[in-house]
Short mmCIF file of C-alpha atoms and ligand atoms in Angstrom, two decimals:
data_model
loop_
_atom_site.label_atom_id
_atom_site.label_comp_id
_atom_site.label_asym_id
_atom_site.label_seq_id
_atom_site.Cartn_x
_atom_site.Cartn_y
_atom_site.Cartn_z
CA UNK L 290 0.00 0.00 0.00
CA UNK L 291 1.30 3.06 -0.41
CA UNK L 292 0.24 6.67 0.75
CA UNK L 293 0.55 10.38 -1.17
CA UNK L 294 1.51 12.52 1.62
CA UNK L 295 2.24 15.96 1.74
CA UNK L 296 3.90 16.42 5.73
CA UNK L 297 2.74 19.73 7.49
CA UNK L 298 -0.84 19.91 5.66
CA UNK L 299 -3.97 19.64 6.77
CA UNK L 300 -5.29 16.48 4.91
CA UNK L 301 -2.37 14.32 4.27
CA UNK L 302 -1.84 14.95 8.41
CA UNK L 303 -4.89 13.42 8.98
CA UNK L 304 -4.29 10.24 7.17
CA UNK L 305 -0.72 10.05 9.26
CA UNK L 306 -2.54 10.60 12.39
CA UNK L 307 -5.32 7.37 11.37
CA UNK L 308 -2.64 5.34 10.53
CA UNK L 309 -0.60 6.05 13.77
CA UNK L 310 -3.67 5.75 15.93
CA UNK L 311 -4.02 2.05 14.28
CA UNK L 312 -0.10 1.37 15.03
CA UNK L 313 -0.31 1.25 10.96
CA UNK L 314 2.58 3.44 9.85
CA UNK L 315 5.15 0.82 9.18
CA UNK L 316 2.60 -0.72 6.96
CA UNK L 317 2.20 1.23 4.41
CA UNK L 318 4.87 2.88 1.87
CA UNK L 319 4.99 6.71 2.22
CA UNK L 320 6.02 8.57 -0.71
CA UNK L 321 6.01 12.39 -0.36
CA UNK L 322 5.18 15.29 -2.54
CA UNK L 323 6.03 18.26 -2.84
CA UNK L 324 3.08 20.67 -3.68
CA UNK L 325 5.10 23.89 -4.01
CA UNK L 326 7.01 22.27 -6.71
CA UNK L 327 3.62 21.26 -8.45
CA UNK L 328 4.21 17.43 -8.33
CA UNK L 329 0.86 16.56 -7.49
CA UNK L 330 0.16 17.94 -11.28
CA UNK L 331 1.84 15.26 -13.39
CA UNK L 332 -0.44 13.09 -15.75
CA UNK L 333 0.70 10.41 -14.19
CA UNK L 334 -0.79 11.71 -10.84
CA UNK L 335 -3.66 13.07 -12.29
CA UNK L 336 -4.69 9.22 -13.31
CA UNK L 337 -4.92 8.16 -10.12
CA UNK L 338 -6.45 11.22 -8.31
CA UNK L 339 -8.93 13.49 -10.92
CA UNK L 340 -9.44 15.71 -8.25
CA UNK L 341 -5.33 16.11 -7.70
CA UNK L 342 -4.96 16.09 -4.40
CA UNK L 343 -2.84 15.19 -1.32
CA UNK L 344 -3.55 12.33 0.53
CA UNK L 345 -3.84 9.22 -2.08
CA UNK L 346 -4.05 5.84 -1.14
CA UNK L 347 -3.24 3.34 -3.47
CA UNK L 348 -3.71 -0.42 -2.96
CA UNK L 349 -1.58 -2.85 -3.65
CA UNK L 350 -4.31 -4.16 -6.28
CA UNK L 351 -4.11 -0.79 -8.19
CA UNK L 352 -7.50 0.43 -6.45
CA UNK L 353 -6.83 4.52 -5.75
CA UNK L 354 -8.44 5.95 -2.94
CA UNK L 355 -8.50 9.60 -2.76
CA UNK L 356 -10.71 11.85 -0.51
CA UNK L 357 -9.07 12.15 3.23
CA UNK L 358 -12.77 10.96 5.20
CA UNK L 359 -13.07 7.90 2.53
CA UNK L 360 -9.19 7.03 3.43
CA UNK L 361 -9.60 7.08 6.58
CA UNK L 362 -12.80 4.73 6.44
CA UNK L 363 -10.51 2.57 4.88
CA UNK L 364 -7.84 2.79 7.40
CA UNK L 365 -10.17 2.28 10.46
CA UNK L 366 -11.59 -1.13 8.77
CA UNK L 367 -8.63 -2.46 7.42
CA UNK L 368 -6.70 -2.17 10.59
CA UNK L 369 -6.88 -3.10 14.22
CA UNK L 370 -7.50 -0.50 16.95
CA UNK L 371 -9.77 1.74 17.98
CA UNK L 372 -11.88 2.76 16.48
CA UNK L 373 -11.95 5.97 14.29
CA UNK L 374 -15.36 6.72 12.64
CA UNK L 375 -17.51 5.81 15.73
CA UNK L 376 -19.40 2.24 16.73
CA UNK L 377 -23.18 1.90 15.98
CA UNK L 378 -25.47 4.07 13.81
CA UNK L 379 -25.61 6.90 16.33
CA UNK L 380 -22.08 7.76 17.12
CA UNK L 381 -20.81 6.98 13.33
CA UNK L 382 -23.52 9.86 12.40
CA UNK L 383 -22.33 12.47 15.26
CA UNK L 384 -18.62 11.28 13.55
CA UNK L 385 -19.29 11.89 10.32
CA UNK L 386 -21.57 14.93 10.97
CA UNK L 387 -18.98 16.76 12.98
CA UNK L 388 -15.49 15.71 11.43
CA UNK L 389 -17.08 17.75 7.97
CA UNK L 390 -18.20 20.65 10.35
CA UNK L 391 -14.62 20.18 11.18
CA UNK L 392 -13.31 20.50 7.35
CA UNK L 393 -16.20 23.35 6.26
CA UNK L 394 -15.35 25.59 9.37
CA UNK L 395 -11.53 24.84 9.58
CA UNK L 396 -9.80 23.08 7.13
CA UNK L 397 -11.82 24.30 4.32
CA UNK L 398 -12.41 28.02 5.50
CA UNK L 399 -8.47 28.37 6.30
CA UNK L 400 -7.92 26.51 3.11
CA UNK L 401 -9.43 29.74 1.17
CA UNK L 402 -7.56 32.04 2.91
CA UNK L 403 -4.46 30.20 2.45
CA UNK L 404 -4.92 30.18 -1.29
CA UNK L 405 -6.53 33.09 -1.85
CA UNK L 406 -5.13 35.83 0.79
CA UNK L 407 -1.41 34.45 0.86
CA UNK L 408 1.12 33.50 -1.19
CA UNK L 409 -0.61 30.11 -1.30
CA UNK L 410 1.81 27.36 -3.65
CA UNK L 411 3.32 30.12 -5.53
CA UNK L 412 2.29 32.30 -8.44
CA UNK L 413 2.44 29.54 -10.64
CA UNK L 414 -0.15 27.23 -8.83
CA UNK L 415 -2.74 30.20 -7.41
CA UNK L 416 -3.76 31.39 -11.07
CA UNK L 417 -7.03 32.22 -9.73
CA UNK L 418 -6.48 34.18 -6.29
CA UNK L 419 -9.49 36.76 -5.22
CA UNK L 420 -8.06 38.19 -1.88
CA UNK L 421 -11.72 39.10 -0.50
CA UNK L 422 -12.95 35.55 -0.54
CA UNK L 423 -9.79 34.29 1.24
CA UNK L 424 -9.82 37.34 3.99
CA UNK L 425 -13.34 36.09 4.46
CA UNK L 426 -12.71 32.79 5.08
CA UNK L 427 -10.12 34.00 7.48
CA UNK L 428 -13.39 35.25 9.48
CA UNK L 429 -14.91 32.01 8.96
CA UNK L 430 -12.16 30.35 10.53
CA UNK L 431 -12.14 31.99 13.55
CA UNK L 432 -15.83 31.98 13.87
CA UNK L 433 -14.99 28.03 13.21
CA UNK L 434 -12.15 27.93 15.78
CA UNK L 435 -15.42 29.91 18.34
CA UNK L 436 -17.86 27.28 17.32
CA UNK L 437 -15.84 24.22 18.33
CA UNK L 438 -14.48 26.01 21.39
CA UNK L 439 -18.04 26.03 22.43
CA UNK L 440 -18.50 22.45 21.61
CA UNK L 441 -15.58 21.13 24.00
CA UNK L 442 -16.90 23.14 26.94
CA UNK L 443 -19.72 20.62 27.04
CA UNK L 444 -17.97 17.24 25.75
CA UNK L 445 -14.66 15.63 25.75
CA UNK L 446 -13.97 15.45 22.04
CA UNK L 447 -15.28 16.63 18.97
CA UNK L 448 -17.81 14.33 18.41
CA UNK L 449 -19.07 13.47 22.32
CA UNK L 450 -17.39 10.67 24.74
CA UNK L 451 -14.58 9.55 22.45
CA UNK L 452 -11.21 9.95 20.41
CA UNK L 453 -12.43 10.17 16.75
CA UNK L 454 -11.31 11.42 13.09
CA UNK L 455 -13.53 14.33 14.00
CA UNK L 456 -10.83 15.15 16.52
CA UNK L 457 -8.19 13.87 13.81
CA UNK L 458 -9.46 16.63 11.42
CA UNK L 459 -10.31 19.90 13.91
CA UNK L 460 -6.91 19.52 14.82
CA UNK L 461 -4.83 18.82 11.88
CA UNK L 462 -6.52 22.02 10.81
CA UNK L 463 -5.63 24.12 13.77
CA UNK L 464 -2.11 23.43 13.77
CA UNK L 465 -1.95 24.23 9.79
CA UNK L 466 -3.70 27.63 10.56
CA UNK L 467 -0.94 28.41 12.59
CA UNK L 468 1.81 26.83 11.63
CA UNK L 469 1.68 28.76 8.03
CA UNK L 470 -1.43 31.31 7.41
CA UNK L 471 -0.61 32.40 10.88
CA UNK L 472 -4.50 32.36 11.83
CA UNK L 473 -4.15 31.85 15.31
CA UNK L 474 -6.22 30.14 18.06
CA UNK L 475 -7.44 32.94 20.04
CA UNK L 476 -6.91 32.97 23.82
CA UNK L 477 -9.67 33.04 25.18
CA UNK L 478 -10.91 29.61 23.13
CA UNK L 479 -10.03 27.70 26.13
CA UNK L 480 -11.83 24.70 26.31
CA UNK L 481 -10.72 24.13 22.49
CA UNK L 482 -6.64 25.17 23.98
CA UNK L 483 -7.24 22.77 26.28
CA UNK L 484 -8.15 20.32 24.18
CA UNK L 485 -5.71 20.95 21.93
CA UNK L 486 -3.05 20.24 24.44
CA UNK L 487 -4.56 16.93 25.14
CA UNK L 488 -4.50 15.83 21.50
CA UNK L 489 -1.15 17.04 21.15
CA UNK L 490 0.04 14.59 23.87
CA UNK L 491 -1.64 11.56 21.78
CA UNK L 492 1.64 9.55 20.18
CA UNK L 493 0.05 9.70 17.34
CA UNK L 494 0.25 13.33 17.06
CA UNK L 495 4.15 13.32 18.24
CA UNK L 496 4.98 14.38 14.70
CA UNK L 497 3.15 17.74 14.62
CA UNK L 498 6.09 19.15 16.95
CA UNK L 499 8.95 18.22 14.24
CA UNK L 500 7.35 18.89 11.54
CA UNK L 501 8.43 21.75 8.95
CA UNK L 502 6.30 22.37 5.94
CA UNK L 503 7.65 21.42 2.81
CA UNK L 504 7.81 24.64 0.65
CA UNK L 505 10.15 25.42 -2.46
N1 GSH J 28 -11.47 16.97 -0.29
C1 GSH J 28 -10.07 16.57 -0.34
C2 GSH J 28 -9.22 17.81 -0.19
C3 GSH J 28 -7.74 17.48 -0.30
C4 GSH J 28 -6.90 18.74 -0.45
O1 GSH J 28 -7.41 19.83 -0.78
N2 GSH J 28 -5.62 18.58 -0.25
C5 GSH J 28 -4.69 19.69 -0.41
C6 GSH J 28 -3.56 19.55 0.61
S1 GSH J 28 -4.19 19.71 2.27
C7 GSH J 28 -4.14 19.64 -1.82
O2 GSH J 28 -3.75 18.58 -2.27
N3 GSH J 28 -4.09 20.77 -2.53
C8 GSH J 28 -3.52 20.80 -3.84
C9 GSH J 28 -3.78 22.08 -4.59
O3 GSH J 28 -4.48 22.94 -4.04
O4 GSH J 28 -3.26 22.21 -5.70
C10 GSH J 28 -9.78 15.53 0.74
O5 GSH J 28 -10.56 15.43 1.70
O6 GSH J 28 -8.80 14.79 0.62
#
């Protein structure tokens, strides 16, 4: 098997995180690429992902799996664990439900701003910038980064009583919006600092604090 990964972004981080929650990482050949240098663009690439983007998962049966939530379904049912997408039709809704809260109102939002409001992957990648819509989504981040602050003042983790990819995905996007927009968590989200913390001390998460985004 082998797995697209892009170290220091939001989406490829979350399929690292999955795989290191399953005790998976040795199992699985990583192969990184470099987005700044447009290497996710080659034909070749574009075969196997349409969409061409970081993460990919290919099989060893030639099956391509892009899409980080539908990866990480794979991951949590192909490997032994715990569980990552919730057990029984309630909790795998609250899962599902909040992890894409957790892309639309983080990842996504600071997503935008990081293409649109910054640099981005270089002139030659961000042909299409529009600097309102990415100072927007700025806003919507933080009103994002508010909302799930709220959240964790009333529940342990993202999605209720337990460690799930909804977790995996709030916080992959935090440390992104901070490690390169800059977007900060603000200080007085403290339930969601707090939480934060207690992620971060998760082994699987061990490689957030080494980690240097690839740029050119
Ligand atoms: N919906 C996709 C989004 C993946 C995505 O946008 N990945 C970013 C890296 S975090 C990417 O590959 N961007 C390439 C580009 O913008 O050219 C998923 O869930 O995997």
């Amino acid at each position: 098997m082998k797995f697209y990964d892009s170290k220091g972004l939001p989406n490829p981080d979350r399929v690292r995180i999955a795989l290191a929650e399953k005790g998976a990482l040795d199992q699985v050949e990583i192969v990184q690429v470099n987005l700044w240098k447009g290497e996710h663009r080659t034909v070749e690439f574009k075969i196997k992902n349409p969409s061409v983007t970081i993460p990919l998962f290919e099989l060893d049966n030639g099956i391509a799996i892009s899409e980080t939530t539908a990866i990480t379904e794979f991951i949590d049912h192909h490997f032994e664990g715990i569980p990552l997408t919730g057990i029984g039709a309630q909790e795998r809704a609250m899962v599902h439900m909040m992890q894409r809260r957790g892309e639309q109102k983080i990842v996504d939002a600071i997503g935008a701003y990081f293409h649109h409001a910054t640099p981005g992957f270089g002139a030659e990648i961000e042909i299409n910038q529009n600097r309102e819509w990415g100072e927007l989504h700025k806003l919507k981040t933080l009103e994002g980064m508010a909302y799930f602050d709220q959240v964790l003042t009333t529940q342990p983790y993202v999605a209720g009583e337990n460690f799930s990819m909804a977790d995996i995905t709030v916080f992959t996007g935090l440390n992104f919006s901070e490690a390169y927009p800059k977007v900060m968590v603000p200080a007085d989200c403290k339930a969601l600092q707090a939480w934060r913390k207690r992620i971060s001390e998760r082994p699987s998460c061990d490689f957030v604090k080494e980690t240097n985004i690839q740029t050119l």
